[in-house]
CSV table of C-alpha atoms in Angstrom, one decimal:
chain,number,residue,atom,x,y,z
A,1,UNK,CA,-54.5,-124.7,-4.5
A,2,UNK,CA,-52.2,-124.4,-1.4
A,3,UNK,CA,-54.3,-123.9,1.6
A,4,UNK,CA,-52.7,-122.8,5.0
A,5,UNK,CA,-54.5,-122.7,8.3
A,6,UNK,CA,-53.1,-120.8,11.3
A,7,UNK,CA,-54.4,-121.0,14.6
A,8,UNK,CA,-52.9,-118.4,16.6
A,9,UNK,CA,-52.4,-118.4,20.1
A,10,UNK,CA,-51.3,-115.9,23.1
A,11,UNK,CA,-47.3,-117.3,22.6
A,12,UNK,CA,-48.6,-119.9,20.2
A,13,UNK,CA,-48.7,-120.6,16.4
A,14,UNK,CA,-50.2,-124.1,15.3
A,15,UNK,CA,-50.6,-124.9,11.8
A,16,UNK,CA,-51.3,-127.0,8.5
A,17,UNK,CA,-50.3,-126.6,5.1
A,18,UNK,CA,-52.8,-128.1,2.1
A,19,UNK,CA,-52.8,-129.0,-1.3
A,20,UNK,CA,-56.7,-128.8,-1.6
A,21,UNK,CA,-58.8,-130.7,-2.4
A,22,UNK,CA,-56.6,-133.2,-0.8
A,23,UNK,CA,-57.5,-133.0,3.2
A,24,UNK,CA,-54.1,-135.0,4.2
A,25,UNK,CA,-52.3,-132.1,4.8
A,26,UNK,CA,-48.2,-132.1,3.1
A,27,UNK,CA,-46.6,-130.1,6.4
A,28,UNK,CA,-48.0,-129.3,9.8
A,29,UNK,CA,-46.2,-127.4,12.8
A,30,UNK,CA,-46.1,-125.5,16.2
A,31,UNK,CA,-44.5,-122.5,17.1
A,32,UNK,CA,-44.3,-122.4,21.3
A,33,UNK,CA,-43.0,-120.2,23.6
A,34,UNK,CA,-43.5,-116.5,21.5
A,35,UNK,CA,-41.6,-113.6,23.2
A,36,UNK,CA,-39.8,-115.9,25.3
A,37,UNK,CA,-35.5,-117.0,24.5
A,38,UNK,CA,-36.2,-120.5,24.6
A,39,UNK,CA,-38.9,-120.9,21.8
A,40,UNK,CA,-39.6,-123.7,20.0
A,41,UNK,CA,-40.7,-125.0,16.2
A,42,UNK,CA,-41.8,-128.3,15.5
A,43,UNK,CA,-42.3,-129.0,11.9
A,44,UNK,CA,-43.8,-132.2,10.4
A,45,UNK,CA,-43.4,-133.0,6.6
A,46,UNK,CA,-45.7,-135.4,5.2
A,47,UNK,CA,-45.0,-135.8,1.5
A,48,UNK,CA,-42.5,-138.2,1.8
A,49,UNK,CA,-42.0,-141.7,3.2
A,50,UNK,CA,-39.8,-140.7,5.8
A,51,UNK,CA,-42.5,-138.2,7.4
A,52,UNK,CA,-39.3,-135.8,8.4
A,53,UNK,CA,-39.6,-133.8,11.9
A,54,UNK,CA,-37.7,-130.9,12.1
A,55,UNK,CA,-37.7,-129.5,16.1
A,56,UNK,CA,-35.8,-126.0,16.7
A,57,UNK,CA,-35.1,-124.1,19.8
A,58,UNK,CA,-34.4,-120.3,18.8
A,59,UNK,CA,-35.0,-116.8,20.3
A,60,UNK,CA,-38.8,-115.6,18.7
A,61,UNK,CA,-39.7,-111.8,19.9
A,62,UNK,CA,-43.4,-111.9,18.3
A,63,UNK,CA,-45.7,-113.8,16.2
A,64,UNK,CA,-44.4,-112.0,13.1
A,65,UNK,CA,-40.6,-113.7,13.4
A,66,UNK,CA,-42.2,-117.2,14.6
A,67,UNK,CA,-44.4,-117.3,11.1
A,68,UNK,CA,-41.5,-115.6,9.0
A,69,UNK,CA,-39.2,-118.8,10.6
A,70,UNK,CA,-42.4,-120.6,9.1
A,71,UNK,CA,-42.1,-119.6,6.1
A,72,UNK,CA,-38.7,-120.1,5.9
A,73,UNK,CA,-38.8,-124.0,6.9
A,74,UNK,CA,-42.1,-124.0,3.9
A,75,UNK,CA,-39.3,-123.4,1.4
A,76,UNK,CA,-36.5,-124.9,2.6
A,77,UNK,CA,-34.3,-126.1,-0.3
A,78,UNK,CA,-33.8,-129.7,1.5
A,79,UNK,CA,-36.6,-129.8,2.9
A,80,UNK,CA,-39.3,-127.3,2.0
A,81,UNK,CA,-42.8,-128.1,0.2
A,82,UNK,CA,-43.0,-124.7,-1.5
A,83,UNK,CA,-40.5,-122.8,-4.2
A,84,UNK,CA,-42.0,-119.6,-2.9
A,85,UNK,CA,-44.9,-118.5,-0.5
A,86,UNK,CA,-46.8,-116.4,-2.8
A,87,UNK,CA,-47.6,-120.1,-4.1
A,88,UNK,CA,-50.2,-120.2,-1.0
A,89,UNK,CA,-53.6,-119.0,-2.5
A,90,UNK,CA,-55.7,-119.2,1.0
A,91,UNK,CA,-55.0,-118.4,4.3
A,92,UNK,CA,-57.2,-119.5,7.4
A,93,UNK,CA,-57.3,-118.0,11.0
A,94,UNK,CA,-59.0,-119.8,13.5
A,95,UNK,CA,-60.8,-116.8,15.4
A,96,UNK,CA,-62.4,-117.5,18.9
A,97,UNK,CA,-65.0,-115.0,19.4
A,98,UNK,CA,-67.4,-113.7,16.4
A,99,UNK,CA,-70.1,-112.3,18.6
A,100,UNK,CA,-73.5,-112.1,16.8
A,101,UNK,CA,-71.7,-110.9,14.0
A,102,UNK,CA,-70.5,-113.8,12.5
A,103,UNK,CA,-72.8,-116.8,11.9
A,104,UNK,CA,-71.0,-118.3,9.5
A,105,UNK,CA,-67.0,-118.1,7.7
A,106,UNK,CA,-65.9,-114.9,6.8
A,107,UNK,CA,-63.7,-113.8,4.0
A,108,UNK,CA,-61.5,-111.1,5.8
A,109,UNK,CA,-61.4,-107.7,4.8
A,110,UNK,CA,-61.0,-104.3,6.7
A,111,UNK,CA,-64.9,-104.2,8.3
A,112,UNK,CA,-64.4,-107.9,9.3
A,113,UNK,CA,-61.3,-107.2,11.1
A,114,UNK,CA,-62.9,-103.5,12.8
A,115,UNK,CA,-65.5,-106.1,14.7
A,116,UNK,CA,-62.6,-108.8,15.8
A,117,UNK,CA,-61.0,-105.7,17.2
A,118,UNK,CA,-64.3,-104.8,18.7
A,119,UNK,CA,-64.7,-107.9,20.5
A,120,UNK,CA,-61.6,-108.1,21.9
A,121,UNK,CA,-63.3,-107.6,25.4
A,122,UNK,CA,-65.0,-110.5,25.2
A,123,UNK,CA,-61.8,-112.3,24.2
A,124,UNK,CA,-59.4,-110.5,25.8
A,125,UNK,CA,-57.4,-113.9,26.0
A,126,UNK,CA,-57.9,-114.8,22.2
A,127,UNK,CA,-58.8,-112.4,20.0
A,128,UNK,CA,-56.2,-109.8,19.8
A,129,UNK,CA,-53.7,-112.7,19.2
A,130,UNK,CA,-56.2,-114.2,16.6
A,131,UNK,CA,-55.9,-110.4,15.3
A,132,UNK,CA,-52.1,-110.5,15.6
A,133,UNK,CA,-52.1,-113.7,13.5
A,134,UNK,CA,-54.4,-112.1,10.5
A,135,UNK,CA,-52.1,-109.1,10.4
A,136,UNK,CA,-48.8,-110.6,10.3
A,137,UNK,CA,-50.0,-113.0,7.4
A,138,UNK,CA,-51.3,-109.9,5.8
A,139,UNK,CA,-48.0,-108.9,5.2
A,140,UNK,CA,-46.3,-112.4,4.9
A,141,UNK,CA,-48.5,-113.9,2.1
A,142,UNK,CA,-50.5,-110.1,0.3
A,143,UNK,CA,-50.9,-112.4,-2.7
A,144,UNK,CA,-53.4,-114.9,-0.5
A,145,UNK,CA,-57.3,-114.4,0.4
A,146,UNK,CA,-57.4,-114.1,4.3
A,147,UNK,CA,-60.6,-116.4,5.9
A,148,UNK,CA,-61.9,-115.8,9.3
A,149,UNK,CA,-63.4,-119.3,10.6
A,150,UNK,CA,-65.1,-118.9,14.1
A,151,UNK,CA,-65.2,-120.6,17.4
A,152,UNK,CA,-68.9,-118.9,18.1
A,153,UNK,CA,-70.3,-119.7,14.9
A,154,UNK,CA,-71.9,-122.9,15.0
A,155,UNK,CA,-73.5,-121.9,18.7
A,156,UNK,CA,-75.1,-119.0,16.7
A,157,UNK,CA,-78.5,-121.5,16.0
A,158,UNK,CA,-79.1,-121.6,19.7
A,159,UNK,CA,-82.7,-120.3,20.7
A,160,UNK,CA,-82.8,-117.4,22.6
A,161,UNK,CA,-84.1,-119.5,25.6
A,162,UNK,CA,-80.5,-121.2,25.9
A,163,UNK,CA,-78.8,-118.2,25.1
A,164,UNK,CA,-80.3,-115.5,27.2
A,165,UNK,CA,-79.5,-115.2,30.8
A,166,UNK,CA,-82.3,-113.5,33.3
A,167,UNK,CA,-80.9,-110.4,33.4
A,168,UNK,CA,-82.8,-106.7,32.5
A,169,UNK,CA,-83.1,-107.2,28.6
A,170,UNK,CA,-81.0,-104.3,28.2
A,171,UNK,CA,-77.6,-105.5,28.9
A,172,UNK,CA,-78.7,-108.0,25.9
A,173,UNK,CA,-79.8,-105.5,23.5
A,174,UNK,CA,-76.8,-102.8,24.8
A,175,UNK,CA,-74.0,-105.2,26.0
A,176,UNK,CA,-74.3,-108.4,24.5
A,177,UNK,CA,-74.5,-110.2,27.2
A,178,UNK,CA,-75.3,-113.9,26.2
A,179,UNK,CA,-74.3,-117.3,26.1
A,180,UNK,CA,-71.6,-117.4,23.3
A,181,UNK,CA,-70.4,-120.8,23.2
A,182,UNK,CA,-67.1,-122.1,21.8
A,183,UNK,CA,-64.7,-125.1,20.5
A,184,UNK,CA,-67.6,-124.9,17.5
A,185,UNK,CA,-65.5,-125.4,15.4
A,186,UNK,CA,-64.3,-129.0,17.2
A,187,UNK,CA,-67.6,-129.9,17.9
A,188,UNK,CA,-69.2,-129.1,14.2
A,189,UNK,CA,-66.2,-131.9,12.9
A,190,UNK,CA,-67.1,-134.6,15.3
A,191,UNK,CA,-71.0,-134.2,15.6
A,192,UNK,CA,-70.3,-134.2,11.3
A,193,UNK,CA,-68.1,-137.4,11.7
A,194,UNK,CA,-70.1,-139.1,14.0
A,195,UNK,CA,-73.7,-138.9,12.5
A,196,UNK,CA,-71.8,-139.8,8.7
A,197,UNK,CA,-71.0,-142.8,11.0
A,198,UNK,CA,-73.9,-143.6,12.3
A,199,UNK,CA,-75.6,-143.1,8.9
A,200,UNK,CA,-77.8,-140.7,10.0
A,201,UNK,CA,-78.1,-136.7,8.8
A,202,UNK,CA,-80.6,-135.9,11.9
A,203,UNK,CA,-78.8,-137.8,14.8
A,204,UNK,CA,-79.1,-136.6,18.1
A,205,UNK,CA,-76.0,-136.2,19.5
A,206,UNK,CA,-73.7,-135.1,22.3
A,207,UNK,CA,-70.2,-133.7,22.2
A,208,UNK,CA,-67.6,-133.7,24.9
A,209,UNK,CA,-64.7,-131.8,24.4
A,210,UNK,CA,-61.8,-132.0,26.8
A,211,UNK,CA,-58.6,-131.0,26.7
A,212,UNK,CA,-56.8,-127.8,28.9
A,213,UNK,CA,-60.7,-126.4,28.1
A,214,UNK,CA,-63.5,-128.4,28.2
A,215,UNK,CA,-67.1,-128.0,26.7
A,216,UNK,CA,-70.3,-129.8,25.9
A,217,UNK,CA,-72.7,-129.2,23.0
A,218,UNK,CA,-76.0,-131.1,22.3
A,219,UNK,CA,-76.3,-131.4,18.4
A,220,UNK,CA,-79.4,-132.2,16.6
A,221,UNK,CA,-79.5,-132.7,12.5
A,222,UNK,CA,-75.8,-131.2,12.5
A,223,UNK,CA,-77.1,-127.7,14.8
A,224,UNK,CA,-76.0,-127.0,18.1
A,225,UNK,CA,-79.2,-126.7,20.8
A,226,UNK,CA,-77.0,-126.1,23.6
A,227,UNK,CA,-73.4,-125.9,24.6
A,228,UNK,CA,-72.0,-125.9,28.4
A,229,UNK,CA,-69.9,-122.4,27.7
A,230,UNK,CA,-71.3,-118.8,27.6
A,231,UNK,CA,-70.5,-115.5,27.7
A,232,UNK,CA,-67.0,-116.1,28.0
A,233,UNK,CA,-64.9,-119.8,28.2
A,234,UNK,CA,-65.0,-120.0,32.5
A,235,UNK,CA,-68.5,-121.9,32.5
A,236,UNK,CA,-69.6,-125.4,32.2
A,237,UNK,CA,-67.4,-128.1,32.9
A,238,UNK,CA,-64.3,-128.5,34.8
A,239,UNK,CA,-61.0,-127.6,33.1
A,240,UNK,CA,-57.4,-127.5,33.4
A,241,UNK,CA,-57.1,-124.5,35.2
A,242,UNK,CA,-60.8,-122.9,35.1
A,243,UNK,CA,-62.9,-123.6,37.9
A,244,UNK,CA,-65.9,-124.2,35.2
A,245,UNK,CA,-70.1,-123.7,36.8
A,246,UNK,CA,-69.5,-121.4,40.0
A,247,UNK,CA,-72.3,-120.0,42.3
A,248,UNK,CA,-71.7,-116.1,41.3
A,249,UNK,CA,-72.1,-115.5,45.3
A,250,UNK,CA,-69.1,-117.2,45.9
A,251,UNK,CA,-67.3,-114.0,43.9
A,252,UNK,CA,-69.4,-111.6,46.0
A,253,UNK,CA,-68.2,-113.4,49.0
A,254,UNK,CA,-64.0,-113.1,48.1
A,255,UNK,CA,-64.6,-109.6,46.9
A,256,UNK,CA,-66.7,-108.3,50.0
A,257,UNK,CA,-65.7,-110.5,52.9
A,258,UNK,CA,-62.0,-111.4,51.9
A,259,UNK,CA,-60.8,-108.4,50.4
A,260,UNK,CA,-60.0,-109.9,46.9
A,261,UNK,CA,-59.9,-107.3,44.0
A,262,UNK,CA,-61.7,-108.6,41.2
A,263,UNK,CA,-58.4,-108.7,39.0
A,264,UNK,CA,-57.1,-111.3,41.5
A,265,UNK,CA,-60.6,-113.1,41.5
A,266,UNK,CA,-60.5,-113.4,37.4
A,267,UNK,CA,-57.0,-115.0,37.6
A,268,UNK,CA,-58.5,-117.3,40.8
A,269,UNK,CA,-60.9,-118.8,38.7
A,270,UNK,CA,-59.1,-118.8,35.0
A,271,UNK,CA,-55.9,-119.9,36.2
A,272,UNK,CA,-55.8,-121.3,39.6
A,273,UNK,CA,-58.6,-123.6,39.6
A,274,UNK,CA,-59.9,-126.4,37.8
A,275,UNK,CA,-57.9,-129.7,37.9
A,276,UNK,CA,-55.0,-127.6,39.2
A,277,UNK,CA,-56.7,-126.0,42.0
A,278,UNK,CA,-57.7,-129.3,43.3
A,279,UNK,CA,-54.8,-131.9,42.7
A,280,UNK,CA,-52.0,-129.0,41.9
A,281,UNK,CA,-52.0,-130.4,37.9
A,282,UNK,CA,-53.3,-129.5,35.3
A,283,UNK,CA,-52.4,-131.7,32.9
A,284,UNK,CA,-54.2,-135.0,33.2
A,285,UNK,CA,-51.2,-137.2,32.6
A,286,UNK,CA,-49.7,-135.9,35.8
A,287,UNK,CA,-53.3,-136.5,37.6
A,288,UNK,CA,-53.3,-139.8,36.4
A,289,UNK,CA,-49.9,-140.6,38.4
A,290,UNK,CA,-51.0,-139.4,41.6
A,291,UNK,CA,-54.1,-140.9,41.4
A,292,UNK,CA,-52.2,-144.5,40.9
A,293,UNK,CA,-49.7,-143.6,43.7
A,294,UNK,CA,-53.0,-143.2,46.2
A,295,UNK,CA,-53.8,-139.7,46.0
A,296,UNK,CA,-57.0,-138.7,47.4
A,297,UNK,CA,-57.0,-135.3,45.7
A,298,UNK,CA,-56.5,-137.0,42.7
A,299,UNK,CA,-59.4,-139.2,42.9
A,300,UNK,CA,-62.1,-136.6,43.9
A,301,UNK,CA,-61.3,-134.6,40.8
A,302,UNK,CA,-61.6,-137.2,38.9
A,303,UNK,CA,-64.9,-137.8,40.2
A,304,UNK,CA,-66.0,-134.6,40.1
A,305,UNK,CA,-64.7,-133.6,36.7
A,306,UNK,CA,-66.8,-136.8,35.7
A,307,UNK,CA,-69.5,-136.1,37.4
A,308,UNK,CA,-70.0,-132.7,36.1
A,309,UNK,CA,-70.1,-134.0,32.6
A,310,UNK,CA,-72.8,-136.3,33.6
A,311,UNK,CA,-75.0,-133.9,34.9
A,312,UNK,CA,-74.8,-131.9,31.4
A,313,UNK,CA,-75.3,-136.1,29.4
A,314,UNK,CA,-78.5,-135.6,31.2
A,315,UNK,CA,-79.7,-132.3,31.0
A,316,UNK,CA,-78.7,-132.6,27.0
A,317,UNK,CA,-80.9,-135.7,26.5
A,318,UNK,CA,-83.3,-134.0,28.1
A,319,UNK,CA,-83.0,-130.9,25.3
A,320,UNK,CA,-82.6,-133.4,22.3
A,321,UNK,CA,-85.6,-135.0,23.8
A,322,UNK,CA,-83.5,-138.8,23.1
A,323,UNK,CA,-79.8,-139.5,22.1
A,324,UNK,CA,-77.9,-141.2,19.2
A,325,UNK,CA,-74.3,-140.9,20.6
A,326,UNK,CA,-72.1,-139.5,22.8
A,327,UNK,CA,-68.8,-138.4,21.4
A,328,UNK,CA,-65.7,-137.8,22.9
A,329,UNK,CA,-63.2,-136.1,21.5
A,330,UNK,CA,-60.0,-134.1,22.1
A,331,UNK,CA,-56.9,-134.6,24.1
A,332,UNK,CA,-58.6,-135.7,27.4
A,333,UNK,CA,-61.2,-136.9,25.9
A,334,UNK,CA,-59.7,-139.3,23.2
A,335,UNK,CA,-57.1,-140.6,25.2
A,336,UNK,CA,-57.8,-141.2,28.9
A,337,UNK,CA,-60.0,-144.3,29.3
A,338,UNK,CA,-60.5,-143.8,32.8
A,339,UNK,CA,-62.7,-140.7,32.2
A,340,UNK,CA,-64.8,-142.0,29.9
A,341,UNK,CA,-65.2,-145.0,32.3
A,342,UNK,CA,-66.4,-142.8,35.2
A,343,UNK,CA,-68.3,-140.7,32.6
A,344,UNK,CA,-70.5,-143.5,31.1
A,345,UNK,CA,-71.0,-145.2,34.5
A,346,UNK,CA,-74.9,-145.5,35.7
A,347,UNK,CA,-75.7,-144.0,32.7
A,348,UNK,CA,-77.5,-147.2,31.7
A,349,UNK,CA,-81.0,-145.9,32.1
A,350,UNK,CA,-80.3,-143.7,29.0
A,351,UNK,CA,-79.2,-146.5,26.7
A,352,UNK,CA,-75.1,-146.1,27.2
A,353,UNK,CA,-73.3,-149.0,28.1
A,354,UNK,CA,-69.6,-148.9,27.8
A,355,UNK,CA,-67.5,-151.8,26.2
A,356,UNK,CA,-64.2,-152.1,28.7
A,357,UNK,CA,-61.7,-153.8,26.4
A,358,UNK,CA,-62.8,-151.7,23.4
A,359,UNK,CA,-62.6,-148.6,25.7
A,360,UNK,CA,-58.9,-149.4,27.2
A,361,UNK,CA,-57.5,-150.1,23.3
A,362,UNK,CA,-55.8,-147.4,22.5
A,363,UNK,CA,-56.2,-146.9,18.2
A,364,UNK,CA,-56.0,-144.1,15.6
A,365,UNK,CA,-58.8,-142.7,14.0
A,366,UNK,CA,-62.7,-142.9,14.6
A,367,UNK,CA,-63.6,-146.3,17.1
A,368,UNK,CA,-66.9,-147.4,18.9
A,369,UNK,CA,-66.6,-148.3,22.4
A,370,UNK,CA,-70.1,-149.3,23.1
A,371,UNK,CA,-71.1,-153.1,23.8
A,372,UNK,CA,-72.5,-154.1,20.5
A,373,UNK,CA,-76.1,-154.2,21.6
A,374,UNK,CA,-75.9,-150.9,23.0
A,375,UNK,CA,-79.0,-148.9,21.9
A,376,UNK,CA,-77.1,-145.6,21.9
A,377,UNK,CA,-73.8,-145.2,20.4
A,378,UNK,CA,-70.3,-144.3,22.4
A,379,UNK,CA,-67.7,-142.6,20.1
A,380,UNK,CA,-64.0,-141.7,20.2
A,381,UNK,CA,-64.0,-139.1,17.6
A,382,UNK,CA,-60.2,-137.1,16.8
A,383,UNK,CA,-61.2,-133.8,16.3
A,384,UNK,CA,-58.9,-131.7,13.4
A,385,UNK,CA,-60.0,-128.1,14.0
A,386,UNK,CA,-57.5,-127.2,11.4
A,387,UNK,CA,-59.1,-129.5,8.5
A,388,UNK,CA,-62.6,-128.4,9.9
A,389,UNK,CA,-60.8,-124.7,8.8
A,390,UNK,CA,-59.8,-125.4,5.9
A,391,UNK,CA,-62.7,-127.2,4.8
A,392,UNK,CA,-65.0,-123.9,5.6
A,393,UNK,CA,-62.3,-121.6,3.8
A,394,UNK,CA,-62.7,-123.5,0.4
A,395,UNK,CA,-66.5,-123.9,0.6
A,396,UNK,CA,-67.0,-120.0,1.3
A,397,UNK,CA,-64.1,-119.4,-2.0
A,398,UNK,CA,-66.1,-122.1,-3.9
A,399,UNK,CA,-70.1,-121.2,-3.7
C-alpha cells in the first residue's frame, strides 16, 4: 500500500512517500517558507537511478496550497510516482503533544482530533499546525485512513516520581501539569536501533537528541525512565534558541524588578536564548566558524551546551542504575564531532571512552565511535522520525 507521512510545521511541510512494506521510501520532500512569497519545495525521487531533485520557489498562502503543489509533483506525468492520489491508502501526521490521552498511535477520527484541539495550549507552537496538516489532508486524500503518531507517547511509561513536579496535587489532577516529554518519536527509533545493535532487547540506554531542539531520554528494555523535557519543550538542555534548565526566580526577577511582561519573557527564553543568546547563532555551523576564528563566546557555549548534557549522562546512569550506550542522534548530534568530543570527555569513570579517528570520520548510517575495548558503547545513530511514523501507522492498521 502507499503510505505518506507528513510532518507539519508552523510554515513547514516535511514529508515521505512509501510503498509499504518496503521502508526505503520512493519520494521525500519539504515545503518551507508557508504564507511567505518566496516559498520553497524540495522534492526528492528515489525510484530511479538518477535520484531526480526537483527545487521550486513559488508564492504558498497556507499549508493547504503547499500540500496541493505536493500532490501535484506526486503525479507529475515526467516525473510523478503516482497516476492519482486516491492511490495513497494511509496517511501519517506526526503530532507533538498527546497529553495523557494518547499512549500509544491513534487512528484519527473526529474525538481524536476534539483532544489535539484541546491541547493546543500546551502546544501552542505545534499543535494547531499539526491540526492544520490533518485537516487539509482530510480533504486532499478522503479515500485514505488518517494516523495520529505522537511526540509524547513513548514518555507516557514514565513513573509518576519523574513526572510529577512538587506542586499542590491539584494543578495535576485539574491542569495537567506534568512532565510531558518529546522528540519520542526520535528517541523510540534510535534507543530501537541501538539495542538491535548491540544485541540486546533490555539495554540500558541513553539518547541525545540535538538539533534546533534538544532533549535526553534514559531508555531501559525499549521504555523511556526519564527524558530532560517537560511540560512544555523550554527545559533540559541547551538549544538553538531556548535557554533550556532556568532557575524559575530568574522570571520573577525580569517580571517584578525589570518590568518585563511575561509575553516578552516567553519569547526571551523560546527565541532569544540558547546558542543564539550567547554567540548570536543558532545554527551550529555558524558557531563552529566563530569558534575557529577565536571567539570566546563561541567557546563557552560550546562548553556549556556540553556540559549540560553531561550533567543529565550522569543523572541518567544513575536512574538506569548502569549504561549500555550512549547514542547520539540528530542534526547536531550526528554530525558535529566536536560536541560529542566535549560531551564524552571525563566521562571515563562510567565506562565511555571515545575513539578520535572513528569520531572525526564522517559516514552514512549507524557507526560506533568507542575504542574497541570500551565497556560501554558510543553510537552515532540517524534518526528517521518519518519511517519511525510510518512504521507505527501500519502496525496500528495491521493488529
Amino acid at each position: 500500500m502507499y503510505l505518506f507521512v507528513i510532518n507539519s510545521g508552523s510554515s513547514s511541510i516535511k514529508y515521505q512517500l512509501f510503498r509499504w512494506p518496503a521502508e526505503q521510501p520512493v519520494c521525500s520532500g519539504l515545503v518551507e517558507r508557508i504564507g511567505l512569497p518566496d516559498a520553497t519545495i524540495t522534492h526528492n525521487v528515489f525510484t530511479s537511478e538518477a535520484e531526480p531533485v526537483i527545487q521550486r520557489s513559488q508564492p504558498l498562502p497556507d499549508h493547504e496550497a503547499g500540500l496541493r503543489e505536493v500532490v501535484g509533483l506526486l503525479t507529475d506525468p515526467a516525473q510523478g510516482v503516482l497516476r492519482d492520489p486516491q492511490q495513497i491508502e494511509v496517511v501519517g501526521h506526526r503530532v507533538v503533544h498527546g497529553g495523557e490521552a494518547f499512549a500509544a498511535t491513534a487512528l484519527i477520527t473526529p474525538a481524536v482530533k476534539a483532544e489535539i484541539k484541546r491541547l493546543f495550549s500546551l502546544a501552542p507552537l505545534h499543535n494547531p499546525a499539526n491540526y492544520l496538516g490533518i485537516e487539509v489532508a482530510e480533504n486532499l486524500f478522503p479515500q485514505a485512513r488518517q494516523v495520529a503518531v505522537f511526540d509524547t507517547a513513548f514518555h507516557q511509561t514514565l513513573p509518576p516520581k519523574a513526572f510529577r513536579y512538587a506542586l499542590p496535587t491539584s494543578f495535576y489532577t485539574e491542569f495537567g501539569i506534568r512532565a510531558y516529554g518529546f522528540h519520542g518519536t526520535s528517541h523510540q527509533y534510535v534507543a530501537a536501533q541501538a539495542a538491535l545493535y548491540i544485541g540486546n532487547s533490555a539495554a540500558k540506554l541513553i539518547t541525545i537528541h540535538l538539533g534546533n531542539g534538544c532533549s535526553m531520554a534514559a531508555v531501559l528494555g525499549g521504555k523511556c525512565l526519564d527524558t530532560s523535557m517537560g511540560f512544555g519543550p523550554l527545559s533540559g538542555l541547551v538549544m538553538g534558541t531556548r535557554s533550556g534548565d532556568l532557575d524559575a526566580s530568574v522570571i520573577f526577577h525580569l517580571i517584578q524588578e525589570r518590568g518585563y511582561e511575561p509575553a516578552q519573557v516567553q519569547s526571551l527564553l523560546n527565541k532569544s536564548s540558547g546558542m543564539l543568546g550567547l554567540t548570536g547563532f543558532s545554527d551550529m555551523r555558524d558557531i563552529t566558524k566563530s569558534l575557529l576564528a577565536g571567539d570566546p563566546a563561541a567557546a563557552l557555549a560550546y562548553d556549556l551546551y556540553a556540559y549540560r548534557i553531561q550533567k543529565y549522562i550522569g543523572a541518567y546512569a544513575a536512574v538506569l542504575n548502569g549504561l549500555d550506550a550512549v547514542v547520539f542522534t540528530a542534526g547536531v548530534g550526528e554530525n558535529d564531532a566536536r560536541i560529542r568530543t566535549l560531551v564524552c570527555r571525563n566521562l571515563e569513570f562510567l565506562g565511555l571512552h571515545l575513539d578520535d579517528a572513528r569520531n572525526e570520520k564522517r559516514a552514512k548510517g549507524l557507526r560506533e565511535i568507542n575504542k574497541a575495548e570500551a565497556r560501554v558503547k558510543i553510537l552515532v545513530v540517524p534518526t528517521n522520525e518519518e519511517l519511525a511514523i510510518a512504521r507505527q501507522c501500519a502496525e496500528l492498521l495491521t493488529t
